[in-house]
Structure formats: C-alpha cells, structure tokens
Amino acid sequence: MKNSGDRKFDVGQYFVLYFDLMGIKGELFKNLPPHEGEVTEEKQKEIDTVSRTILNFLNAIQSLHSLVKDTPDRLYDSFMRDAGPARTQASKDDFVRQAAKLRVGVLQGSDTTMLYVRDSGELTWIVLSMWLLKLPHFILTAMREGVFVRGCLLRGTAWEIKDNCLFGPVIQAADEIERTQADYPRIVATNEFVYKCVETCNAIERMKPGSTDRNHSLLCFDKDKDGSFYLDYLGMRAVKCIGEIFLREKRDLHELANLIRGVRGEIIARLERFKDERVHQKYEKLLTYFDAKVHLSDNPDLSQK
C-alpha cells in the first residue's frame, strides 16, 4: 500500500449531479428469505428485470464520464453539433489537451450514483452542457422500465482523495437537498448551479462579434410551483435533443412518443399500486408535470404544450 506522505489535497469548487433510484432496496428486498433459502421464480424475475434496468442506467451515467475522460474529441464534436449558438472559443486540439487535465469522476453506490466535475470555466460548461442534454433520455428510459430517478444538481466545495473519490461539504449538501427538496421523482438544481451555468454561457457568448446574452443553458431548466429549479426532461430543448439522438440512430420518431407514453403508463401503474398517501402524492405530482408538458393522443405523434 502506498503511503500518501505529505501529499496536499487541492480544495476547489465542483459541480455535482447526484441521483437516487427511488425505492429500489425496499422493492427488491421485499419477500426475500432472511437467511438461506430458495428465491421464488417470480421474485427472481423481478430481481433480474429491475437489476438490468439499474445496470443500464448506471452504465449510461458511466458513459457520460467516459465521454470526457476517454473520448474528449467526440465530446467536442458533440458539443459543436448539439449546443446550438453556445459555441466555444477553444480549438479542438486545445480542448482535448485541457480535458485530459480536468478533474471529473463518477461514484456509484447501491441505489445512488454521482457525477462530478471541477469548475474550470469554459471547459466545465462544455462538459455540463453535454451531460444535461443527454440525461433526459437516460432518465426517461429508466422510468419506462419502472426505475424512477430523483436527484439534485449543485455546486460546492470538495476535493478528490483519488480518482472517483470526492470528499467535502458538497457531498453532504447533495444528500440533504435530494432528501428534502426533490420530494417526488425530479432532478432539482440549486440557484447557484443554474446561475453559474448561465453566467459561463453568457461569458462565452459575449466573446463573439454581434452576440447577445441568451441564457441558452437555462433552456435545460424550468421552475416548479415551489420555486425550485429542476431539470426539464420534457422541455423543448430536451425533447429536441432526444429526437436528434433517435434520428442519428436511424430510429423512428414515433418511438419517442411511445417512450413518453410508456413512462406515463408506469406512473399510472404506481398510482394504482401505492395506496400510502405520502407515496401516492409523489406520483400525482409527477403525473401533473407530464400532463402539463405534453399531450399524448391515440395517434403516434407527440406534441408539447
């Protein structure tokens, strides 16, 4: 074992994306034999189905980390293609060199996972932009398979002990915000997280001739009735991005409508399944969000409100 010696740990500001897979442990552990014993065939099927969905979601989050650390050239190309007017002043070569130095990691627990990236100005904005544009597809896919995601986006003080091992007040804050503010399946964002994204985006825009501040990053977020910002995965920009992913993968856009319809069906199933008032209210709020954002008719098309 290597001795850490006199190593100094660099404290800085980190953006953290924290996710909790709601109710997973309770669902999977229910009706399991407490000691050795046969797991029923029905229970085994349930375990297999839910575990596959969890694994797919965790692999999707891991892919966001890999996009930065393993294929920064692809990240740059994706940003230039998908980010619209919010372009970067950095050349591709400069970006790839800088990305190699970026402090970014992913932590995975049994029912939580966390992405983080150190605040390094424009480079961090590029990473966050692509993460936020890709997340809605991952979250909707997980929900269609019955795994509902709750979480928070925040910025705070931390330091890396080693790769993929972050310590500091931001970790405690992430857990607290997720538990107390993301009271139903939504991804809340602190004001500082949103405003810092907007600030960095506008700084990039101002560097270009004839550009004006347009708060492009704010298009990823909306404000809920309680005043909280949240990741708007049924918003215009998110749905447009998912549609472009489907087109690049040569998938019919009717699949997108079916994805949204499938998620709504899962929400209805939860409402029918859970009679506890506290739990029931969580899915009522989620259903209200869905019905406020999109109109699902009997035909395959999807329209936004």
XYZ file of C-alpha atoms in Angstrom:
305
model
C 0.000 0.000 0.000
C 1.364 3.403 -0.975
C 1.793 6.000 1.746
C 0.149 9.343 0.996
C 3.145 11.037 2.628
C 2.964 14.814 2.533
C 0.519 14.966 -0.346
C -1.668 18.065 -0.392
C -5.272 17.703 -1.498
C -6.424 20.590 -3.675
C -9.717 22.031 -2.451
C -11.910 23.562 -5.144
C -15.409 24.144 -6.449
C -17.149 21.171 -8.046
C -20.372 20.698 -9.964
C -22.164 17.570 -8.730
C -25.004 15.619 -10.379
C -26.493 13.332 -7.712
C -29.102 10.648 -8.428
C -31.159 8.366 -6.197
C -33.037 5.376 -7.610
C -36.276 5.590 -5.672
C -37.424 2.701 -3.523
C -35.106 0.159 -5.145
C -33.874 -1.535 -1.982
C -37.323 -1.829 -0.464
C -38.775 -3.306 -3.631
C -36.011 -5.831 -4.231
C -35.607 -6.910 -0.622
C -39.326 -7.415 -0.075
C -40.320 -11.104 0.324
C -36.718 -12.325 0.172
C -35.840 -15.119 2.621
C -33.919 -13.545 5.547
C -31.398 -16.399 5.570
C -30.568 -19.229 3.226
C -33.488 -20.382 1.175
C -34.987 -20.631 -2.258
C -35.894 -17.409 -4.039
C -39.201 -17.903 -5.805
C -39.207 -17.886 -9.588
C -41.471 -14.830 -9.614
C -39.139 -12.940 -7.253
C -36.090 -13.920 -9.313
C -37.710 -12.492 -12.445
C -38.424 -9.260 -10.580
C -34.838 -9.052 -9.347
C -33.493 -9.707 -12.846
C -35.744 -7.111 -14.505
C -35.084 -4.313 -12.023
C -31.363 -5.089 -11.817
C -30.992 -4.934 -15.603
C -32.683 -1.521 -15.655
C -30.465 -0.247 -12.838
C -27.380 -1.550 -14.628
C -28.424 0.153 -17.865
C -28.903 3.469 -16.050
C -25.577 3.201 -14.224
C -23.816 2.309 -17.483
C -25.419 5.338 -19.120
C -24.092 7.603 -16.350
C -20.679 5.956 -16.675
C -20.762 6.737 -20.401
C -21.016 10.462 -19.589
C -17.838 10.161 -17.550
C -16.128 8.184 -20.328
C -17.145 10.818 -22.869
C -14.871 13.275 -21.053
C -12.015 11.028 -19.961
C -11.785 8.540 -22.852
C -13.144 10.310 -25.939
C -12.821 14.095 -25.454
C -12.617 14.559 -29.235
C -16.122 13.083 -29.542
C -17.334 15.294 -26.687
C -16.044 18.366 -28.528
C -17.709 17.303 -31.787
C -20.993 16.594 -29.983
C -20.920 19.980 -28.284
C -20.278 21.846 -31.522
C -23.107 19.920 -33.178
C -25.727 19.980 -30.406
C -25.133 23.086 -28.294
C -26.577 25.491 -30.845
C -25.385 29.105 -30.582
C -23.397 28.445 -27.380
C -20.140 27.642 -29.179
C -16.684 27.537 -27.640
C -13.694 29.717 -28.430
C -11.283 26.810 -27.873
C -9.882 24.829 -30.796
C -10.419 21.090 -30.825
C -6.743 20.378 -30.063
C -6.761 22.813 -27.144
C -9.947 21.276 -25.799
C -8.619 17.697 -25.952
C -5.422 18.739 -24.129
C -7.368 20.581 -21.429
C -9.899 17.766 -20.997
C -7.083 15.374 -20.089
C -6.382 17.552 -17.028
C -9.990 18.035 -15.978
C -10.974 16.609 -12.592
C -14.047 14.538 -13.355
C -15.378 11.360 -11.777
C -18.305 9.073 -11.055
C -19.245 7.443 -7.749
C -21.723 4.567 -7.638
C -23.497 3.105 -4.639
C -26.221 0.501 -4.314
C -29.062 2.907 -5.098
C -27.278 6.223 -5.682
C -24.831 7.482 -8.270
C -22.995 10.776 -8.629
C -21.147 12.555 -11.430
C -18.817 15.418 -10.655
C -16.566 17.840 -12.477
C -14.332 20.569 -11.114
C -15.323 24.114 -12.052
C -12.747 25.139 -14.645
C -14.653 27.814 -16.517
C -15.494 27.329 -20.187
C -14.282 23.740 -20.325
C -16.620 22.779 -17.491
C -19.522 24.467 -19.258
C -18.954 22.272 -22.306
C -18.982 19.134 -20.152
C -22.090 20.190 -18.214
C -23.931 21.175 -21.394
C -23.488 17.759 -22.927
C -24.317 15.939 -19.687
C -27.521 17.928 -19.249
C -28.568 17.366 -22.861
C -28.052 13.596 -22.655
C -29.547 12.997 -19.188
C -33.255 13.317 -20.122
C -33.047 10.320 -22.457
C -31.400 8.182 -19.756
C -33.927 9.211 -17.098
C -36.994 8.660 -19.287
C -35.701 5.255 -20.400
C -35.170 4.181 -16.775
C -38.661 5.354 -15.777
C -40.271 3.494 -18.664
C -38.691 0.328 -17.202
C -40.059 1.138 -13.743
C -36.987 2.723 -12.105
C -37.798 6.281 -11.030
C -34.974 8.748 -10.518
C -34.769 11.578 -8.019
C -31.756 13.815 -7.509
C -30.116 17.212 -7.429
C -27.612 19.374 -9.281
C -25.396 21.650 -7.225
C -22.018 23.386 -6.955
C -19.891 23.395 -3.816
C -16.583 22.845 -2.079
C -14.811 19.487 -2.315
C -11.515 17.749 -3.027
C -10.515 14.458 -4.619
C -8.858 11.863 -2.380
C -8.150 9.804 -5.505
C -9.822 9.177 -8.846
C -13.601 8.807 -8.453
C -13.422 9.585 -4.736
C -14.714 13.024 -3.771
C -14.898 14.456 -0.252
C -16.250 17.730 1.116
C -19.355 19.688 2.140
C -20.883 19.405 -1.339
C -21.439 15.660 -0.807
C -23.387 16.196 2.406
C -25.329 19.033 0.771
C -26.227 16.818 -2.214
C -27.706 14.149 0.038
C -29.612 16.738 2.078
C -31.079 18.528 -0.956
C -32.094 15.283 -2.629
C -33.886 14.080 0.519
C -35.610 17.344 1.437
C -36.275 19.186 -1.845
C -36.599 16.519 -4.559
C -39.768 15.334 -2.879
C -41.005 13.462 -5.955
C -39.203 11.958 -8.993
C -37.485 15.104 -10.264
C -33.917 16.434 -10.515
C -33.770 19.746 -8.649
C -30.991 22.280 -9.250
C -29.741 24.879 -6.789
C -29.943 28.529 -7.822
C -26.147 28.727 -7.805
C -25.860 25.753 -10.171
C -28.268 27.302 -12.674
C -26.913 30.854 -12.436
C -23.309 29.699 -12.744
C -24.195 27.757 -15.907
C -25.905 30.851 -17.309
C -23.026 33.111 -16.290
C -20.434 30.918 -18.023
C -22.596 30.507 -21.117
C -23.103 34.258 -21.424
C -19.392 34.932 -20.944
C -18.667 32.685 -23.925
C -21.378 34.352 -25.999
C -20.085 37.854 -25.260
C -16.678 36.954 -26.717
C -18.167 36.577 -30.204
C -18.874 39.527 -32.519
C -22.528 40.507 -32.651
C -23.649 38.041 -29.990
C -26.082 38.804 -27.190
C -26.810 37.151 -23.834
C -29.453 34.488 -24.407
C -29.180 32.193 -21.368
C -29.031 29.062 -23.515
C -28.254 26.832 -20.555
C -31.438 27.964 -18.815
C -33.378 26.112 -21.502
C -32.424 22.868 -19.730
C -34.288 24.005 -16.610
C -37.724 25.109 -15.533
C -39.129 26.395 -12.247
C -41.611 24.346 -10.257
C -44.537 25.739 -8.270
C -42.422 25.669 -5.100
C -39.817 27.960 -6.710
C -37.224 25.206 -7.224
C -35.327 24.908 -10.497
C -35.428 21.404 -11.944
C -34.063 19.547 -14.961
C -36.858 19.814 -17.501
C -36.544 16.478 -19.314
C -39.801 17.084 -21.190
C -38.871 20.642 -22.131
C -38.459 21.779 -25.721
C -34.678 21.539 -25.777
C -34.544 18.127 -24.090
C -37.150 16.546 -26.369
C -35.452 18.069 -29.434
C -32.133 16.561 -28.328
C -33.693 13.119 -27.736
C -35.319 13.316 -31.169
C -31.946 14.056 -32.759
C -30.441 11.057 -30.954
C -33.206 8.853 -32.381
C -32.606 10.203 -35.897
C -28.844 9.627 -35.682
C -29.543 6.065 -34.567
C -31.974 5.718 -37.522
C -34.895 5.118 -35.168
C -38.439 6.175 -35.973
C -39.520 9.309 -34.115
C -42.749 7.515 -33.204
C -40.547 5.611 -30.735
C -40.072 8.859 -28.816
C -43.831 9.263 -28.411
C -44.030 5.618 -27.335
C -41.255 6.213 -24.795
C -43.143 9.133 -23.234
C -46.400 7.178 -23.363
C -44.708 4.220 -21.670
C -43.403 6.414 -18.845
C -46.855 7.855 -18.255
C -48.228 4.325 -18.113
C -45.673 3.440 -15.429
C -46.719 6.483 -13.406
C -50.385 5.422 -13.596
C -49.397 1.909 -12.515
C -47.598 3.358 -9.486
C -50.631 5.433 -8.550
C -52.780 2.314 -8.637
C -50.215 0.254 -6.748
C -49.277 2.557 -3.862
C -52.113 3.432 -1.512
C -49.968 5.186 1.098
C -50.962 8.859 0.829
C -47.406 10.188 1.124
C -46.097 7.951 -1.675
C -49.230 8.444 -3.763
C -48.750 12.227 -3.721
C -45.240 11.901 -5.181
C -46.535 10.189 -8.312
C -49.514 12.541 -8.545
C -47.045 15.429 -8.772
C -45.043 13.604 -11.446
C -48.201 12.914 -13.448
C -49.147 16.596 -13.202
C -45.728 17.513 -14.628
C -46.131 15.102 -17.559
C -49.639 16.259 -18.410
C -48.596 19.914 -18.201
C -45.715 19.382 -20.639
C -47.007 17.051 -23.349
C -50.238 15.939 -24.970
C -50.480 12.230 -25.712
C -53.239 11.311 -28.129
C -54.211 7.964 -29.590
C -52.066 8.571 -32.669
C -48.287 8.051 -32.590
C -47.457 11.768 -32.601
C -46.239 13.702 -29.595
C -46.999 17.379 -29.108
C -45.682 19.737 -26.441
C -47.804 22.193 -24.559
